[in-house]
mmCIF file of C-alpha atoms and ligand atoms in Angstrom:
data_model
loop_
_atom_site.group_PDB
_atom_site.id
_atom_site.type_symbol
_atom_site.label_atom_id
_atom_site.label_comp_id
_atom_site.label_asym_id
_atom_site.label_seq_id
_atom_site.Cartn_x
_atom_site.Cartn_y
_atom_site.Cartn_z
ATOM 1 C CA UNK A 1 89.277 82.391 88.535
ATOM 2 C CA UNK A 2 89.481 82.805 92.640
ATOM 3 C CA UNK A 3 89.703 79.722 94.423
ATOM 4 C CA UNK A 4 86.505 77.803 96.151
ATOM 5 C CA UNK A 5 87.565 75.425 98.468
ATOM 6 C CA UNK A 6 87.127 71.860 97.078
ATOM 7 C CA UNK A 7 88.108 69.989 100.408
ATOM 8 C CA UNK A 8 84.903 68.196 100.676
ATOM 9 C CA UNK A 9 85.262 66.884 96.589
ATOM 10 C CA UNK A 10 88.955 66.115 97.363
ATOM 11 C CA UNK A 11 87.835 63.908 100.985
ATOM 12 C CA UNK A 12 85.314 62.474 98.994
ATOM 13 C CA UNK A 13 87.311 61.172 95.906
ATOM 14 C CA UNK A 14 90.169 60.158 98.523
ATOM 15 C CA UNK A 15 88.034 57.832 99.971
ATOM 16 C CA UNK A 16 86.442 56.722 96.473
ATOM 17 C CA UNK A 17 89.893 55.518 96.199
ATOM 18 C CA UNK A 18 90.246 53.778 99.206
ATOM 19 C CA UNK A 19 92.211 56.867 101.448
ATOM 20 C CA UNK A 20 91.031 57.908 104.402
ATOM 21 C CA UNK A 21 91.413 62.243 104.254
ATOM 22 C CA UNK A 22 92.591 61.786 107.705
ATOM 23 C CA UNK A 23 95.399 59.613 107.283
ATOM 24 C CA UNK A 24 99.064 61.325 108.336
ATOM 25 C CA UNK A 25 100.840 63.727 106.004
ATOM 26 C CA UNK A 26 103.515 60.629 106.378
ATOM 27 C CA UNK A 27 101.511 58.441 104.440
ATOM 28 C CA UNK A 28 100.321 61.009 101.710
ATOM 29 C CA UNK A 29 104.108 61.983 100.893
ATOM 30 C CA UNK A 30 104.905 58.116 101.054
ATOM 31 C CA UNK A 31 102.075 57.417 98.575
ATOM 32 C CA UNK A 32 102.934 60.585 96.410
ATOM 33 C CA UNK A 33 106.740 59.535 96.223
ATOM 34 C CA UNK A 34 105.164 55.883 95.351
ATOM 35 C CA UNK A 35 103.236 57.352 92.480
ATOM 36 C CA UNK A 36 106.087 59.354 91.011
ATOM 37 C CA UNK A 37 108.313 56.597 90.332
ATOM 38 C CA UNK A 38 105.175 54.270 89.259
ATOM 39 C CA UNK A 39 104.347 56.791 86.428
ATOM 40 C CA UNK A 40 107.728 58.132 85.915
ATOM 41 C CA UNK A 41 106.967 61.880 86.963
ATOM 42 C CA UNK A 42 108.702 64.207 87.759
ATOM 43 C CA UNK A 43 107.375 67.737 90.060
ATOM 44 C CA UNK A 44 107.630 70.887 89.331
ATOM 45 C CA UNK A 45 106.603 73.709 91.598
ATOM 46 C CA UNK A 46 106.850 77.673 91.270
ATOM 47 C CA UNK A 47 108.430 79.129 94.389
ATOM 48 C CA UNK A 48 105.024 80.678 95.308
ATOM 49 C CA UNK A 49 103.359 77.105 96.351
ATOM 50 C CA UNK A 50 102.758 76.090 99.779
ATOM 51 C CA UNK A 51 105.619 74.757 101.919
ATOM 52 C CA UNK A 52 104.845 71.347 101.795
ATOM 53 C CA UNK A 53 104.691 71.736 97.840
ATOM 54 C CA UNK A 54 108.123 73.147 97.263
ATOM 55 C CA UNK A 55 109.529 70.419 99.663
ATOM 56 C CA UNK A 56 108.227 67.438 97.649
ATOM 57 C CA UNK A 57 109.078 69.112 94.529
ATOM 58 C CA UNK A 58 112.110 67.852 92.058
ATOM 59 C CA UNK A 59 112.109 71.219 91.253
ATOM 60 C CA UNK A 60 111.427 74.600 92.489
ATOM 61 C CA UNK A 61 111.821 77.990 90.612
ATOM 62 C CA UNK A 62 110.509 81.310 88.975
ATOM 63 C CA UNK A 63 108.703 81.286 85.692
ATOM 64 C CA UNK A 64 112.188 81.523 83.736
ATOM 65 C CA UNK A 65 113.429 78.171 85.744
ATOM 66 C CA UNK A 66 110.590 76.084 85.490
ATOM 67 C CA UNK A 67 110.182 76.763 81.504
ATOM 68 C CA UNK A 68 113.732 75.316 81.285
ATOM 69 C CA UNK A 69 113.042 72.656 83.691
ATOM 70 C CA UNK A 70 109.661 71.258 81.669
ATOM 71 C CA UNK A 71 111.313 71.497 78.918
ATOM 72 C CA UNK A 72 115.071 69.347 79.580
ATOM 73 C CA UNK A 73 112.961 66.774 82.053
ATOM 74 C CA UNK A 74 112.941 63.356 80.684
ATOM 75 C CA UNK A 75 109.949 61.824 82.977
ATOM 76 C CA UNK A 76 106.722 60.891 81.365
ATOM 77 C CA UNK A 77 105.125 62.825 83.248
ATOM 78 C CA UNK A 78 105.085 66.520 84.127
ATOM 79 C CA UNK A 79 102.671 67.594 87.423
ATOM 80 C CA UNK A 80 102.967 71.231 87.395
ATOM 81 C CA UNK A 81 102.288 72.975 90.884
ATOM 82 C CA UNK A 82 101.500 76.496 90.022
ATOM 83 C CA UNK A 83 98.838 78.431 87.758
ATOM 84 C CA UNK A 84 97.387 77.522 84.352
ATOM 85 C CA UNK A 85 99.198 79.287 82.272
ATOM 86 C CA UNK A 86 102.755 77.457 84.017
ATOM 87 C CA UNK A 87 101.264 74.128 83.260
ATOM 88 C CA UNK A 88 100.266 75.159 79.306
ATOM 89 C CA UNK A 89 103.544 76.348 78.886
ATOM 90 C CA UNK A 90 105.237 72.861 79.851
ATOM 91 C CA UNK A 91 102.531 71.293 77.446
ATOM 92 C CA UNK A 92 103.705 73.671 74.620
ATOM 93 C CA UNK A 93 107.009 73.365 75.340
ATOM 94 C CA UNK A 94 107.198 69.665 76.010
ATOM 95 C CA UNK A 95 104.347 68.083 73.766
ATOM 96 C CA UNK A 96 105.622 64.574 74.248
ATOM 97 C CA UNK A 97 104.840 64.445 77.970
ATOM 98 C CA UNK A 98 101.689 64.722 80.012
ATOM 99 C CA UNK A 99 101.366 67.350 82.036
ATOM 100 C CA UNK A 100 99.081 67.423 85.152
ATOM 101 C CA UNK A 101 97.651 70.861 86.921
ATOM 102 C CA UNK A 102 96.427 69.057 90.577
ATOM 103 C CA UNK A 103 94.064 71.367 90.578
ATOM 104 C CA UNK A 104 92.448 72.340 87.386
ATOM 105 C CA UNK A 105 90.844 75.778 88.732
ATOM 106 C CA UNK A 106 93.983 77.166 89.599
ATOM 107 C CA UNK A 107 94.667 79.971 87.350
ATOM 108 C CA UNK A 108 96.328 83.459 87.150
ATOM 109 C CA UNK A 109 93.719 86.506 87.180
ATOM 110 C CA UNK A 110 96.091 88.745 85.630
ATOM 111 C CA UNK A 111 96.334 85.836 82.043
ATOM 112 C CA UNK A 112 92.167 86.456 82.236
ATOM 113 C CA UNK A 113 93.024 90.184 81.599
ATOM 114 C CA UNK A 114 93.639 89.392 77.922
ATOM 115 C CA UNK A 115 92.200 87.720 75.191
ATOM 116 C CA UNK A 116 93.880 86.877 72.392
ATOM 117 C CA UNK A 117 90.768 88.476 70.024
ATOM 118 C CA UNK A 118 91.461 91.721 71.800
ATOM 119 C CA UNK A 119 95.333 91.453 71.287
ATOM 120 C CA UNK A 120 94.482 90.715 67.528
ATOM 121 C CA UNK A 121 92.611 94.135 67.724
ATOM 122 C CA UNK A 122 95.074 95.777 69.851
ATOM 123 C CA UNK A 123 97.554 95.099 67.040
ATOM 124 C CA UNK A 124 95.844 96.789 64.297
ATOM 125 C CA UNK A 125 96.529 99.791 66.131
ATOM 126 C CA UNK A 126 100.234 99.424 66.203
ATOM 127 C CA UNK A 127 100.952 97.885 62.849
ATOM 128 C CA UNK A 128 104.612 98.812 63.427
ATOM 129 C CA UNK A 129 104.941 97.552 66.883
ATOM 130 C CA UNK A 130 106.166 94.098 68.309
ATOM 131 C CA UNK A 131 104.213 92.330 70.730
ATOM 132 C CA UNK A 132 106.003 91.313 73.959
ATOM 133 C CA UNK A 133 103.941 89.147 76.153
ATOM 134 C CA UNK A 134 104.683 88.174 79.582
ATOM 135 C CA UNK A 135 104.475 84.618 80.218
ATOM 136 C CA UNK A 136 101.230 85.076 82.685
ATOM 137 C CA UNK A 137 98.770 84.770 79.852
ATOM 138 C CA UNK A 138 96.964 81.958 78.044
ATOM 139 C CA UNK A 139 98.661 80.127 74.614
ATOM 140 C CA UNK A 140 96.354 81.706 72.678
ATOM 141 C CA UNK A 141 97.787 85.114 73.421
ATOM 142 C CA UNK A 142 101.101 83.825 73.426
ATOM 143 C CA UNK A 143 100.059 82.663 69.888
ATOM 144 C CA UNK A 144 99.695 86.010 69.145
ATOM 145 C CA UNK A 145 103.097 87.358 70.332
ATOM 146 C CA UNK A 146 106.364 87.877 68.936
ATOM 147 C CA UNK A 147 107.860 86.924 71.949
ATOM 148 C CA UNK A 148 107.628 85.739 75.206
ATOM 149 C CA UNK A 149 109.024 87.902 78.810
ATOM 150 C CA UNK A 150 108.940 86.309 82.195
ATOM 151 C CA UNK A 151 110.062 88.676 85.257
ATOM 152 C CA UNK A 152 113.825 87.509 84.780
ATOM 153 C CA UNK A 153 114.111 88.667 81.569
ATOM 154 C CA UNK A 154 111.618 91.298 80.264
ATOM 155 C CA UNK A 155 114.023 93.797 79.844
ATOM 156 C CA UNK A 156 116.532 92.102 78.092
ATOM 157 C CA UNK A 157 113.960 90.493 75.942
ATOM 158 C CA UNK A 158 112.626 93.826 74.871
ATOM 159 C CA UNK A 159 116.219 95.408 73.784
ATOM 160 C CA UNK A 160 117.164 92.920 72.318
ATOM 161 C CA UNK A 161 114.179 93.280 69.386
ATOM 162 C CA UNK A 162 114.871 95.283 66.489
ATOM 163 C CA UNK A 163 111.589 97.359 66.480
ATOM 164 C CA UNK A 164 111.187 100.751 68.081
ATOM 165 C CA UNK A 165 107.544 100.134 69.556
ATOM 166 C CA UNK A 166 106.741 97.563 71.851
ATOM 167 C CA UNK A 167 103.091 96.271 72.694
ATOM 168 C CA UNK A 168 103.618 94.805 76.204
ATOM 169 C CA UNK A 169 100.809 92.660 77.373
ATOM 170 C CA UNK A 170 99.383 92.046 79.653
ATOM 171 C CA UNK A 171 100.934 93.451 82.592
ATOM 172 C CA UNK A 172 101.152 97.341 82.974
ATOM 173 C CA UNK A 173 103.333 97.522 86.049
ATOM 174 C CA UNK A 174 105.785 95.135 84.738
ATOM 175 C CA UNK A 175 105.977 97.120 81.308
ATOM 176 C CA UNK A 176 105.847 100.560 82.881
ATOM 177 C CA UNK A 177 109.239 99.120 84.604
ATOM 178 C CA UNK A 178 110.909 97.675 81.590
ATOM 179 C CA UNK A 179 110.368 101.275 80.314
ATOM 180 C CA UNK A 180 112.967 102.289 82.836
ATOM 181 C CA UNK A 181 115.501 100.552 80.947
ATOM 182 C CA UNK A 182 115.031 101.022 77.565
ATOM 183 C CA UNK A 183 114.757 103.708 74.777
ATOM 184 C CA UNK A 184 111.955 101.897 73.159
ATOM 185 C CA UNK A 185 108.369 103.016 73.218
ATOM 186 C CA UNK A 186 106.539 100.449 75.505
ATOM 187 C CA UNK A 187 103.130 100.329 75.254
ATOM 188 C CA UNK A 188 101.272 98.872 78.025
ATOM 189 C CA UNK A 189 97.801 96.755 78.098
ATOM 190 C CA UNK A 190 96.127 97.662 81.130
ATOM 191 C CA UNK A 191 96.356 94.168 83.154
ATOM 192 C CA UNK A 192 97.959 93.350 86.567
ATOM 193 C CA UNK A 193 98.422 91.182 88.824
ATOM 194 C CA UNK A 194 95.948 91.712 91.853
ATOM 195 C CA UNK A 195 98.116 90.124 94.712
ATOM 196 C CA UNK A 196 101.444 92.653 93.905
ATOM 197 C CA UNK A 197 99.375 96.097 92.772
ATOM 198 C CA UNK A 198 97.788 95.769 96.429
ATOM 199 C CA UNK A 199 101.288 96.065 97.892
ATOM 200 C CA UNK A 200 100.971 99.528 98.561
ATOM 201 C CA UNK A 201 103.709 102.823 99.407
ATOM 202 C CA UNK A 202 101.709 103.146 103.111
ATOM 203 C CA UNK A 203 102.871 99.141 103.384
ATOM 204 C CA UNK A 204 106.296 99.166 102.561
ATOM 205 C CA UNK A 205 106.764 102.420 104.138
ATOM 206 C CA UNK A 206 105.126 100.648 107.540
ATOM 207 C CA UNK A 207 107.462 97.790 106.950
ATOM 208 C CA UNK A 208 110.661 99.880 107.071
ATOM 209 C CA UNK A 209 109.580 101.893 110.225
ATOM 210 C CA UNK A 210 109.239 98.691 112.117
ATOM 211 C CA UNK A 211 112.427 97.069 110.426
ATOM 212 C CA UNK A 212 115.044 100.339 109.717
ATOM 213 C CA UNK A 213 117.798 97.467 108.905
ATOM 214 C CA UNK A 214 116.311 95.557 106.326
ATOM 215 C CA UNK A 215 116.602 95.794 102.609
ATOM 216 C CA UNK A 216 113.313 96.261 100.265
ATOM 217 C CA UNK A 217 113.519 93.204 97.345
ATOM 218 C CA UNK A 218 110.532 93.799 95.278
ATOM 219 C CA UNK A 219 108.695 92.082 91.848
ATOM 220 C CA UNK A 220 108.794 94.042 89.299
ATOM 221 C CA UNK A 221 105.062 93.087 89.065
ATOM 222 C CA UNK A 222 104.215 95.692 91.901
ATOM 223 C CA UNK A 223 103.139 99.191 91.206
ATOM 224 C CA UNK A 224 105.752 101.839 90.036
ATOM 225 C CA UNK A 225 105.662 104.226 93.665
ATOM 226 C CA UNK A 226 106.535 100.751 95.671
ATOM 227 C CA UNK A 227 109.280 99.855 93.276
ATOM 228 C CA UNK A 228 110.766 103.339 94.399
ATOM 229 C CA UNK A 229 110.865 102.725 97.510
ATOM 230 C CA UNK A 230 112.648 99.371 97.110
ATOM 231 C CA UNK A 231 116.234 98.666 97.411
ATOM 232 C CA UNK A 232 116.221 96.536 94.688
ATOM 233 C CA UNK A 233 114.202 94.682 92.280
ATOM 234 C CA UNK A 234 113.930 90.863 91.204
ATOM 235 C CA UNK A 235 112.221 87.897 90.150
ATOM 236 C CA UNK A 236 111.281 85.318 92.846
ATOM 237 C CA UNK A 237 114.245 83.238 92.048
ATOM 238 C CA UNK A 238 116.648 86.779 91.487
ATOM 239 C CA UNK A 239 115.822 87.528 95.115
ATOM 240 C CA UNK A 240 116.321 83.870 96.451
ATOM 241 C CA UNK A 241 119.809 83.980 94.324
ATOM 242 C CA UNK A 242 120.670 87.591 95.769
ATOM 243 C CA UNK A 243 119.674 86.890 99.755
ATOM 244 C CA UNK A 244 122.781 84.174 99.871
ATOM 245 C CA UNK A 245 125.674 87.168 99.693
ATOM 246 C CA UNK A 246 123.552 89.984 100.769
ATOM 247 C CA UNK A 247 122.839 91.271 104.681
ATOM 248 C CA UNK A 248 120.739 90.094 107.143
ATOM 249 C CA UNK A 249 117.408 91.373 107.016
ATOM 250 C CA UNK A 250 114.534 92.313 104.173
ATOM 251 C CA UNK A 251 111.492 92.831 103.228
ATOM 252 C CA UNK A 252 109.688 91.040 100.601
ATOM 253 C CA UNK A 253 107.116 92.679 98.289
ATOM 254 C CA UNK A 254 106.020 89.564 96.525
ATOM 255 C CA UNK A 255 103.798 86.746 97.226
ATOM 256 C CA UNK A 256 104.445 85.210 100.625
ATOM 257 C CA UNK A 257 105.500 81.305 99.150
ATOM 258 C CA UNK A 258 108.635 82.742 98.262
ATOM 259 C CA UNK A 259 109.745 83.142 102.102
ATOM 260 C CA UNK A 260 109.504 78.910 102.303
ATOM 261 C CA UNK A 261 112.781 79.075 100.155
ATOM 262 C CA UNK A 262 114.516 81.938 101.785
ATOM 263 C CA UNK A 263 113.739 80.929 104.853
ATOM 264 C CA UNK A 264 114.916 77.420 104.718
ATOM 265 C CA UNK A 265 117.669 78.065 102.448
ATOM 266 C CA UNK A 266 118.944 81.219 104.875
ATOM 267 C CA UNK A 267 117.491 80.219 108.801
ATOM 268 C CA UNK A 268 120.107 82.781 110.037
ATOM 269 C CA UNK A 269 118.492 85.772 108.185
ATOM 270 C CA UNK A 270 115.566 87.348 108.975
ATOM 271 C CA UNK A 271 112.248 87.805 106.124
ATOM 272 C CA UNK A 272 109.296 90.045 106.704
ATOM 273 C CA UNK A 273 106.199 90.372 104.210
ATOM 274 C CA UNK A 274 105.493 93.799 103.042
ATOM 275 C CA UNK A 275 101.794 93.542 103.620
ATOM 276 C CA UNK A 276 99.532 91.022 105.289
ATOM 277 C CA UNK A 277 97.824 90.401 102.122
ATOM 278 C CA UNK A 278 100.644 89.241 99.531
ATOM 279 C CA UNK A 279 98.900 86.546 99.152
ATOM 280 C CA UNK A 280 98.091 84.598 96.063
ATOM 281 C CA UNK A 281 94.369 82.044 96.520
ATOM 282 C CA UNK A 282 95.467 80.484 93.077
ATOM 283 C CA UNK A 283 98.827 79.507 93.999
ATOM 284 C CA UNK A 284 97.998 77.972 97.456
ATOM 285 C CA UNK A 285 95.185 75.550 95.620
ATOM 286 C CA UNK A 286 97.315 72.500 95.357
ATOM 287 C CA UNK A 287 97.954 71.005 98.439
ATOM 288 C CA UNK A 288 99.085 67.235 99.629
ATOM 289 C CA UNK A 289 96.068 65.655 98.546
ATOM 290 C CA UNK A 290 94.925 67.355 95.088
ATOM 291 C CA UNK A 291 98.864 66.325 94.244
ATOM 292 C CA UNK A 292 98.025 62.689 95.644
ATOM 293 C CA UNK A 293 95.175 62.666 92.893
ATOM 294 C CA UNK A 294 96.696 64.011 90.642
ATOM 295 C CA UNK A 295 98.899 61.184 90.396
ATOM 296 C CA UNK A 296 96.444 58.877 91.051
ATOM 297 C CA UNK A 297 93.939 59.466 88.708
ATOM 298 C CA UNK A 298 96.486 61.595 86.074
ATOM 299 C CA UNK A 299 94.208 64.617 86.418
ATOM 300 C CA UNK A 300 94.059 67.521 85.398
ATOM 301 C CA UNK A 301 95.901 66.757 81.933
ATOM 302 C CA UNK A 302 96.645 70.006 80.297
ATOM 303 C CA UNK A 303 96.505 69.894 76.595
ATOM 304 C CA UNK A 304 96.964 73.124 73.876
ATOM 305 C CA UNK A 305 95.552 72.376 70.562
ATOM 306 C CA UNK A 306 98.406 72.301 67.758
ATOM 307 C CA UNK A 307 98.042 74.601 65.528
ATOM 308 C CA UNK A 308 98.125 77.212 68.633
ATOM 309 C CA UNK A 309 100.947 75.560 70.854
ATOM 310 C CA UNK A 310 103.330 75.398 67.617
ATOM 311 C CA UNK A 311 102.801 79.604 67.038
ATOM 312 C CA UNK A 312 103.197 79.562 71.125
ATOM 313 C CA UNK A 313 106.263 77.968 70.895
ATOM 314 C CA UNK A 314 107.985 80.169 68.496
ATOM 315 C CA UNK A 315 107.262 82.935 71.113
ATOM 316 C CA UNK A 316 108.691 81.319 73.696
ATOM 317 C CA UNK A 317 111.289 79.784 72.048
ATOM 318 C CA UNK A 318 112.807 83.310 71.143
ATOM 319 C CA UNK A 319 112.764 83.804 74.208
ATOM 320 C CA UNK A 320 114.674 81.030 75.795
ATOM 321 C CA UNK A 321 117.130 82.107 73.808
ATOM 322 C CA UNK A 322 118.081 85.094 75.354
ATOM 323 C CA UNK A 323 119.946 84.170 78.271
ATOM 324 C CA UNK A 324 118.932 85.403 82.017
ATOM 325 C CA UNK A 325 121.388 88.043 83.323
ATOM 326 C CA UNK A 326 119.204 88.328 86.541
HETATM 327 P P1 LIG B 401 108.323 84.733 88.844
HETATM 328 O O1 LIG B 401 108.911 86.038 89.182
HETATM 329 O O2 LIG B 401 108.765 83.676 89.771
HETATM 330 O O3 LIG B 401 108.520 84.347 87.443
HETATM 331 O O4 LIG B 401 106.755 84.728 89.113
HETATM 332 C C1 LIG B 401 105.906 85.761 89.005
HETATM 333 C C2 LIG B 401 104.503 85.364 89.114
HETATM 334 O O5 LIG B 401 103.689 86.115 89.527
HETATM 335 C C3 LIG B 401 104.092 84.033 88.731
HETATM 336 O O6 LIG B 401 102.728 83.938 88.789
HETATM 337 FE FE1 LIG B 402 98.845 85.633 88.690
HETATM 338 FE FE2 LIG B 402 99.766 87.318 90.522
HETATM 339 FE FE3 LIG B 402 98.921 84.938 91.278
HETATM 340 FE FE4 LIG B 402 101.189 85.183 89.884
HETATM 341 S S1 LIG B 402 100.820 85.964 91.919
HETATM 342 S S2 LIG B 402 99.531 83.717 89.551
HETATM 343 S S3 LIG B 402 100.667 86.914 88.550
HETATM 344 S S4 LIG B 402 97.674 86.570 90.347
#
C-alpha cells in the first residue's frame, strides 16, 4: 500500500476537534505528551520514522527491540509508529493492551508479497521443510510459520532448528544471506523489500568514490552484489550499536530514518546515504498530527482475530527465545 497524502483529512479532523493545523509544533508535542499520560500510553517507534517521531518516542528500535518493548510495557496503551505488520505484532504479542497504528494505511509492501493461502500451498511442496518467516509479513502468514526471523536474528534463528530445509518467506535477499551462514537448504519466496533492492552496486560504488574513508554498514535486506561490497552487515539497531566504537565515517545502505539516531547519538561522526532514494513512503506516514489523533480519537486500533494471533504467537514466541547475538 504506497502512501497518498492525507494532509487535507488530517487538517480537517484537527479542526473537527477544535485544533487549528497551523498551531506550533510546541503545542502539538505539549498536547501529545498531555494525551499519553491521560490514556496511559506509552510510544513506540521503529528507527526508520521521521525525526520528530523517534524524539517523542519512549522507545526507539529495530524490529527485534520493539517486539520486546510491546511486549514488557505496562501502559494501556500501545501507539505503534511504524508499518502494519509492527503494530499486529504488539497486538499478538500483547493482547491485553490497545494498540494504535496513527496512520492506518501505513503498511510494508514487501508483507503484501505473501499470502498466507499461497504459503499453505508453498508448503505442500516442501513437506519436510520448516517455515521461517521474517517478521515483515501479516499474522496470518506468521500463523502459518514455525517461526518467526527479524534482521537481528535470522541466522541464528535458522541454525538453531532441527530440520535440514528451510522455507524462508518472504524476503529473498534476506534468505539468500542467511544462506551464507548456514549448511541448511534455504529456500527463498520471491519477495523484497522495494526501498533496499533499489540500493544498487553503481550506488554504493558512487558513494565510496566520493567518501574513500568511510565504512559500508548495510541491511541484510539489500541485494546480494551490494552486501559484497559492504564492510559489514546489520540490523538498524546492529549498526546504531556498532557506530559508538567504530571510526568516523560510513555509509548507510538502509532506509534514511536510521541516520536521526546516528546522527544525534554520534554529532562528531559523519553519515552519508548510499542512494538518494533509500527512502521508505510507508514509514514517513505518521507525522505530529496523525500521532496527535491517534491519541485523541484512539485510532487506528489494531486488532488480530484469536484463533490466528494465538498460532502467531507461538511463532514468535520461539523466536524471542533465541537471544540476539547482533
Ligand atoms: P530492522 O532491521 O530495524 O528490524 O528493520 C527492517 C525493516 O525494514 C523494517 O521494516
Ligand atoms: Fe517494508 Fe522495506 Fe518499508 Fe521496511 S523499509 S516497511 S521492509 S518496504
Amino acid at each position: 500500500m504506497w502512501k497518498v497524502s492525507f494532509s487535507e483529512v488530517w487538517a480537517k479532523q484537527l479542526v473537527t476537534k477544535g485544533y487549528d493545523p497551523m498551531q506550533s509544533i510546541e503545542n502539538v508535542i505539549e498536547r501529545i505528551l498531555e494525551l499519553k499520560t491521560e490514556r496511559n500510553a506509552v510510544i513506540l517507534a521503529h528507527n526508520y520514522e521521521r525525526g520528530e517521531i523517534q524524539d517523542i518516542a519512549d522507545f526507539t528500535g529495530d524490529s527485534l527491540g520493539l517486539s520486546r518493548q510491546a511486549m514488557e510495557q505496562e501502559a494501556d496503551v500501545i501507539v505503534f509508529c511504524g508499518v502494519h505488520f509492527m503494530a499486529e505484532s504488539a497486538a499478538i504479542l500483547s493482547p491485553e493492551k490497545t494498540v494504535l497504528l496513527p496512520e492506518r494505511y501505513a503498511g510494508c509492501p514487501m508483507a503484501s508479497m505473501i499470502t498466507a493461502s499461497a504459503l499453505r500451498e508453498e508448503k505442500k511442496k516442501y513437506p519436510d521443510a520448516a517455515v521461517v518467516c521474517y517478521v515483515n509479513s501479516t499474522a496470518d502468514v506468521k500463523a502459518e510459520s514455525d517461526i518467526c526471523c527479524t534482521s537481528a536474528n535470522a541466522v541464528e534463528v535458522v541454525n538453531s532448528l532441527k530440520e535440514d530445509e528451510i522455507l524462508f518467506v518472504p524476503d529473498k535477499n534476506l534468505a539468500d544471506y542467511v544462506s551464507r551462514y548456514s549448511t541448511k537448504k534455504i529456500i527463498p519466496w520471491e519477495g523484497y523489500c522495494p526501498t533496499h533492492n533499489q540500493i544498487l552496486v553503481t550506488d554504493i560504488l558512487k558513494a565510496k568514490k566520493i567518501h574513500p574513508a568511510a565504512e559500508v554498514l548495510a541491511h541484510p535486506e539489500c541485494r546480494r552484489d551490494v552486501i559484497d561490497l559492504s564492510d559489514k552487515v546489520f540490523s538498524t539497531t546492529g549498526m546504531i550499536e556498532y557506530v559508538k566504537d567504530a571510526g568516523n565515517e560510513f555509509i548507510i545502505a538502509t532506509e534514511m530514518g536510521v541516520l536521526h539516531k546516528l546522527e544525534k547519538d554520534n554529532p562528531e561522526k559523519r553519515f552519508y546515504n548510499a542512494s538518494e532514494f533509500t527512502v521508505c513512503p510507508e514509514m514517513k506516514a505518521i507525522d505530529l498530527d496523525s500521532l496527535l489523533l491517534s491519541l485523541e480519537n484512539m485510532q487506528h486500533v489494531i486488532t488480530v482475530p484469536e484463533e490466528i494471533r494465538a498460532k502467531a504467537r507461538i511463532a514468535l514466541d520461539r523466536m524471542l527465545e533465541i537471544k540476539r547475538t547482533r
